[in-house]
Amino acid sequence: MPLNIAIIGAGPVGLTLARILLKSPSDINVTIFERDASASSRNTRGGSLDLEATTGLAAIDATGLRAGFDRVARYDPETSGMIYTTRQGKIVFEKPVNANEPNKRPEIDRIDLRTLLLNGLPASTIRWGARLTSIAPDGTLCFADGDIDASQFDLVIGAEGAWSKVRAHIAPRTPGPVFAGVGILEMSVSAEDAERVGITRTIKGGMHFSIGDRQVLAGQLLTTGAYMLYAMIPMRSAEDFKAVRDACGDQERLRDHFKADYEAKGWAPEFLAWFDVVQLDSMRAWPLYEYEFPNGHVWEHKKGWTLVGDAAHVMTPLAGEGVNAGMRDALELAKRLSTLGDGDGEALNAAVKEYEEEMFARLRPIMLETLTNKASYFAEGTPESIVAELKVALAKY
C-alpha cells in the first residue's frame, strides 16, 4: 500500500516537501491543498531569498532541481553585499565583496523559486482553490467547498503559514503566534525609478538596511532589476498597526502616512525619495508575528499530523532564515518518510516524532538569533552601537 500524504499549503516549503517525496524510491502519494485559485494568483508577491548550503540549497539538491535553480539564481559577487547606514546615509557597516568569489548564499526571487518547484510537480498534485476553514475534532478537513475525511491520509502536514488550521488542531491549548511588536510595509520600485532617485547607487546589488530612532528601511535587488523595499516600524499592538493601515483608506494615503512618519524622525531626503517612486499597487502592509522563545514552537505530538515551515515556527524576517529553516524541515521530514516500508503505521509515527524532536532543537538557536536581531534593530541608541551588537549574526554572510 502506498503512503498517502496530504500537505496543506503550496508555499515554497510545502512544494519542496512534495517534490522530494515524489522523487523518492518509496511508494508515496502526495496531494497538496492550496487556497489560491491558481498558480498565478500571487505572482506579484515577495522579494528575494538567499539560500544557505545546509538548509535551502540542500533541500533544492534533494528535489533534483538544482540545474533549474542555477539558471535563475544570482551567484554574482555583488549579491552577497550587505550595507548598514544611519538614517542620514552614513555607512556604519559594509560587508566586503570579493569580485572573484561567487555568492555562497545565492539569491532567488520568491516568484522564481515557486515557479521552479511548481513546474517540478505533476499538475494533478495540487488542488487549487481548496481553502481550509477548520478541522473538526474527529479530524475532518473542512474546506470552503466541502469536507474531506482525513482518515484517507496516513499523514496530514500543515504548511499553510502562521495561522495554520492544522496547528490549531494539533495543539489547541498551545498559544499561537504573538505580535512581534513590528509592522511592515512592503513596496516595489521599477529599475528605471530606482536609478532616477539613487536607490540603485545606495543598495547596489545586495541587501541594504538603514536604521534610526527605532525605525528600519531596507531594500534588495530583484532579478528583473526592480527593487523591493521594506519600511518597518514598532507598534504597541497588531490592532494598532491594522487600525493605522485601514484608516488610510487607499494605497497612496498609506504610502504618505509612512513617509510622513519617517520624515518626522529626521530621515535624509535620499531615503524619503524612495517612498515617492514606489508602485502603489505593489504595496502590502501587515503586522509581524512570532512564536514565543524558547518553547512557543513546540507542541505535543499527535499521530497522523505534523507541521513544517511557518506553521511550525513563524518568526520575523530579521535573520533571513525563515524559508531556509522551512526548507530544511521539508528535507528532514522527507528523508525520514522516504525510508518507510508500506503501511507500517508505527514506523510512520516514530519517524514523524523523530522529525519533530530534531526540528524543535534545531529551531531554538535560529529563533534566538532572530529575536536578538529584532531587539538590536529597534533598540534605542546609535546605528553604530546597534551594528556592533549584530556583528556575530552578520558574520554568516
Short mmCIF file of C-alpha atoms in Angstrom, two decimals, residues 74-297:
data_model
loop_
_atom_site.label_atom_id
_atom_site.label_comp_id
_atom_site.label_asym_id
_atom_site.label_seq_id
_atom_site.Cartn_x
_atom_site.Cartn_y
_atom_site.Cartn_z
CA ARG A 74 22.01 35.02 -8.79
CA TYR A 75 25.51 33.95 -7.81
CA ASP A 76 27.33 37.13 -8.88
CA PRO A 77 29.51 38.52 -6.05
CA GLU A 78 27.57 41.78 -5.75
CA THR A 79 24.50 39.91 -4.48
CA SER A 80 26.42 38.95 -1.32
CA GLY A 81 26.85 42.61 -0.38
CA MET A 82 25.31 43.97 2.80
CA ILE A 83 25.30 47.61 3.87
CA TYR A 84 24.08 49.25 7.08
CA THR A 85 23.69 53.01 7.30
CA THR A 86 22.30 55.66 9.59
CA ARG A 87 19.07 57.42 8.64
CA GLN A 88 21.32 60.17 7.24
CA GLY A 89 23.08 57.73 4.91
CA LYS A 90 26.38 57.35 6.77
CA ILE A 91 27.72 53.82 6.24
CA VAL A 92 28.39 52.10 9.57
CA PHE A 93 28.95 48.58 8.22
CA GLU A 94 29.65 47.24 4.74
CA LYS A 95 30.45 43.62 4.04
CA PRO A 96 33.41 43.44 1.66
CA VAL A 97 32.58 41.89 -1.71
CA ASN A 98 35.20 39.69 -3.35
CA ALA A 99 34.75 40.23 -7.08
CA ASN A 100 36.34 36.84 -7.78
CA GLU A 101 34.18 34.81 -5.40
CA PRO A 102 30.60 33.77 -6.27
CA ASN A 103 27.93 34.32 -3.63
CA LYS A 104 27.84 31.32 -1.30
CA ARG A 105 24.23 32.13 -0.44
CA PRO A 106 22.75 32.59 -3.93
CA GLU A 107 19.73 34.83 -4.30
CA ILE A 108 16.50 33.75 -5.94
CA ASP A 109 13.26 35.72 -6.21
CA ARG A 110 10.36 34.13 -4.35
CA ILE A 111 8.36 34.06 -7.57
CA ASP A 112 11.12 32.19 -9.41
CA LEU A 113 11.55 29.65 -6.61
CA ARG A 114 7.83 28.94 -6.51
CA THR A 115 7.67 28.58 -10.30
CA LEU A 116 10.63 26.18 -10.26
CA LEU A 117 9.00 23.99 -7.63
CA LEU A 118 5.55 24.10 -9.23
CA ASN A 119 6.97 23.04 -12.57
CA GLY A 120 8.67 20.13 -10.83
CA LEU A 121 5.35 18.60 -9.76
CA PRO A 122 2.67 16.80 -11.77
CA ALA A 123 -0.23 19.20 -12.28
CA SER A 124 -2.58 16.74 -10.58
CA THR A 125 -0.65 17.03 -7.31
CA ILE A 126 -2.24 20.36 -6.35
CA ARG A 127 -5.91 21.07 -5.72
CA TRP A 128 -6.22 24.81 -6.32
CA GLY A 129 -8.92 26.86 -4.64
CA ALA A 130 -9.05 24.47 -1.67
CA ARG A 131 -9.41 26.84 1.29
CA LEU A 132 -9.26 25.01 4.59
CA THR A 133 -11.61 26.78 7.01
CA SER A 134 -11.34 24.47 10.01
CA ILE A 135 -10.62 20.94 11.16
CA ALA A 136 -13.32 19.11 13.10
CA PRO A 137 -12.44 17.34 16.37
CA ASP A 138 -12.69 14.00 14.56
CA GLY A 139 -10.10 15.17 12.02
CA THR A 140 -12.44 16.02 9.16
CA LEU A 141 -10.83 18.62 6.90
CA CYS A 142 -13.46 21.29 6.37
CA PHE A 143 -12.83 23.17 3.14
CA ALA A 144 -14.91 26.05 1.84
CA ASP A 145 -16.23 23.83 -0.94
CA GLY A 146 -16.74 20.62 1.05
CA ASP A 147 -15.35 18.25 3.66
CA ILE A 148 -12.71 15.55 3.32
CA ASP A 149 -12.19 12.69 5.76
CA ALA A 150 -8.58 12.94 6.91
CA SER A 151 -8.51 9.21 7.67
CA GLN A 152 -7.88 8.55 3.98
CA PHE A 153 -4.41 10.01 4.54
CA ASP A 154 -1.66 8.39 6.57
CA LEU A 155 -0.28 11.83 7.41
CA VAL A 156 -1.60 15.39 7.15
CA ILE A 157 1.11 18.08 7.11
CA GLY A 158 0.36 21.72 7.83
CA ALA A 159 2.44 24.00 5.61
CA GLU A 160 -0.03 26.88 5.42
CA GLY A 161 1.74 29.55 7.39
CA ALA A 162 1.43 31.32 10.72
CA TRP A 163 -2.32 30.91 11.14
CA SER A 164 -2.27 27.21 10.38
CA LYS A 165 -5.55 25.37 10.88
CA VAL A 166 -3.53 22.18 11.18
CA ARG A 167 -1.57 23.63 14.09
CA ALA A 168 -4.79 24.72 15.79
CA HIS A 169 -6.00 21.11 15.51
CA ILE A 170 -2.75 19.55 16.72
CA ALA A 171 -2.19 21.91 19.63
CA PRO A 172 -5.50 23.60 20.56
CA ARG A 173 -4.26 24.56 24.03
CA THR A 174 -0.85 25.84 22.92
CA PRO A 175 -0.59 29.63 22.43
CA GLY A 176 -0.42 30.68 18.81
CA PRO A 177 1.84 33.31 17.28
CA VAL A 178 2.17 36.58 19.18
CA PHE A 179 2.60 40.06 17.74
CA ALA A 180 6.31 40.76 17.30
CA GLY A 181 5.96 44.47 18.03
CA VAL A 182 6.71 45.50 14.45
CA GLY A 183 4.61 46.43 11.42
CA ILE A 184 5.99 46.25 7.90
CA LEU A 185 5.21 47.96 4.60
CA GLU A 186 6.46 46.12 1.50
CA MET A 187 6.89 48.17 -1.69
CA SER A 188 8.47 47.64 -5.10
CA VAL A 189 10.22 50.16 -7.34
CA SER A 190 10.95 49.76 -11.04
CA ALA A 191 14.54 49.63 -12.26
CA GLU A 192 14.12 52.98 -14.03
CA ASP A 193 12.73 54.79 -10.98
CA ALA A 194 15.34 53.17 -8.74
CA GLU A 195 18.07 54.58 -10.94
CA ARG A 196 16.42 58.01 -11.07
CA VAL A 197 16.24 58.57 -7.29
CA GLY A 198 19.52 56.88 -6.37
CA ILE A 199 18.23 53.58 -4.99
CA THR A 200 20.49 51.67 -7.37
CA ARG A 201 23.53 53.57 -6.13
CA THR A 202 22.60 53.15 -2.46
CA ILE A 203 21.56 49.49 -2.35
CA LYS A 204 23.84 48.25 -5.15
CA GLY A 205 23.33 44.55 -5.83
CA GLY A 206 22.81 43.14 -2.36
CA MET A 207 20.90 44.00 0.80
CA HIS A 208 20.71 47.40 2.45
CA PHE A 209 19.50 48.37 5.93
CA SER A 210 19.13 51.89 7.28
CA ILE A 211 18.45 52.21 11.00
CA GLY A 212 17.39 55.21 13.02
CA ASP A 213 15.21 56.11 16.01
CA ARG A 214 13.66 52.63 16.20
CA GLN A 215 12.76 52.61 12.51
CA VAL A 216 14.20 50.46 9.73
CA LEU A 217 14.23 50.99 5.97
CA ALA A 218 15.57 48.06 3.95
CA GLY A 219 15.91 47.22 0.27
CA GLN A 220 17.05 44.42 -2.01
CA LEU A 221 17.60 43.91 -5.73
CA LEU A 222 15.36 41.54 -7.71
CA THR A 223 16.23 39.54 -10.83
CA THR A 224 14.23 41.94 -13.01
CA GLY A 225 16.36 44.91 -11.94
CA ALA A 226 13.50 46.22 -9.80
CA TYR A 227 13.93 46.70 -6.06
CA MET A 228 11.83 45.52 -3.14
CA LEU A 229 11.73 47.96 -0.22
CA TYR A 230 10.62 47.38 3.37
CA ALA A 231 9.67 50.02 5.93
CA MET A 232 9.46 48.62 9.46
CA ILE A 233 8.16 50.49 12.49
CA PRO A 234 7.49 49.46 16.10
CA MET A 235 3.87 49.38 17.27
CA ARG A 236 2.22 48.59 20.60
CA SER A 237 -0.15 46.02 19.13
CA ALA A 238 -1.19 44.38 15.90
CA GLU A 239 -4.57 46.05 16.28
CA ASP A 240 -2.93 49.48 16.42
CA PHE A 241 -1.00 48.78 13.23
CA LYS A 242 -4.06 47.46 11.42
CA ALA A 243 -6.07 50.48 12.56
CA VAL A 244 -3.48 52.87 11.13
CA ARG A 245 -3.32 50.90 7.89
CA ASP A 246 -7.07 50.65 7.47
CA ALA A 247 -7.68 54.30 8.39
CA CYS A 248 -5.52 55.39 5.45
CA GLY A 249 -8.19 54.07 3.11
CA ASP A 250 -6.08 53.68 -0.03
CA GLN A 251 -2.54 52.90 -1.11
CA GLU A 252 -1.50 56.49 -1.75
CA ARG A 253 -2.54 57.65 1.72
CA LEU A 254 -0.84 54.62 3.26
CA ARG A 255 2.39 55.46 1.45
CA ASP A 256 2.12 59.10 2.51
CA HIS A 257 1.49 58.12 6.14
CA PHE A 258 4.66 56.04 6.29
CA LYS A 259 6.69 58.71 4.53
CA ALA A 260 5.47 61.37 6.97
CA ASP A 261 6.37 59.14 9.89
CA TYR A 262 9.94 58.74 8.61
CA GLU A 263 10.19 62.43 7.74
CA ALA A 264 9.16 63.37 11.28
CA LYS A 265 12.05 61.29 12.62
CA GLY A 266 14.57 63.19 10.51
CA TRP A 267 15.35 60.74 7.73
CA ALA A 268 17.51 62.09 4.92
CA PRO A 269 15.83 63.25 1.68
CA GLU A 270 17.57 60.46 -0.25
CA PHE A 271 15.59 57.89 1.74
CA LEU A 272 12.32 59.82 1.77
CA ALA A 273 12.51 59.89 -2.03
CA TRP A 274 12.16 56.11 -2.04
CA PHE A 275 8.52 56.46 -1.00
CA ASP A 276 7.81 58.82 -3.91
CA VAL A 277 8.57 56.23 -6.60
CA VAL A 278 7.03 53.05 -5.19
CA GLN A 279 4.48 51.24 -7.32
CA LEU A 280 1.30 51.75 -5.33
CA ASP A 281 -0.35 48.55 -6.48
CA SER A 282 2.62 46.57 -5.14
CA MET A 283 2.27 47.76 -1.57
CA ARG A 284 1.33 45.41 1.27
CA ALA A 285 1.26 46.26 4.97
CA TRP A 286 0.91 43.74 7.77
CA PRO A 287 1.91 43.15 11.40
CA LEU A 288 4.73 40.65 12.02
CA TYR A 289 4.22 37.65 14.27
CA GLU A 290 6.45 35.13 16.01
CA TYR A 291 6.31 32.24 18.46
CA GLU A 292 7.50 32.98 21.96
CA PHE A 293 11.01 31.83 22.81
CA PRO A 294 12.18 29.24 23.81
CA ASN A 295 9.27 26.78 23.53
CA GLY A 296 6.46 28.57 21.73
CA HIS A 297 7.07 26.49 18.62
#
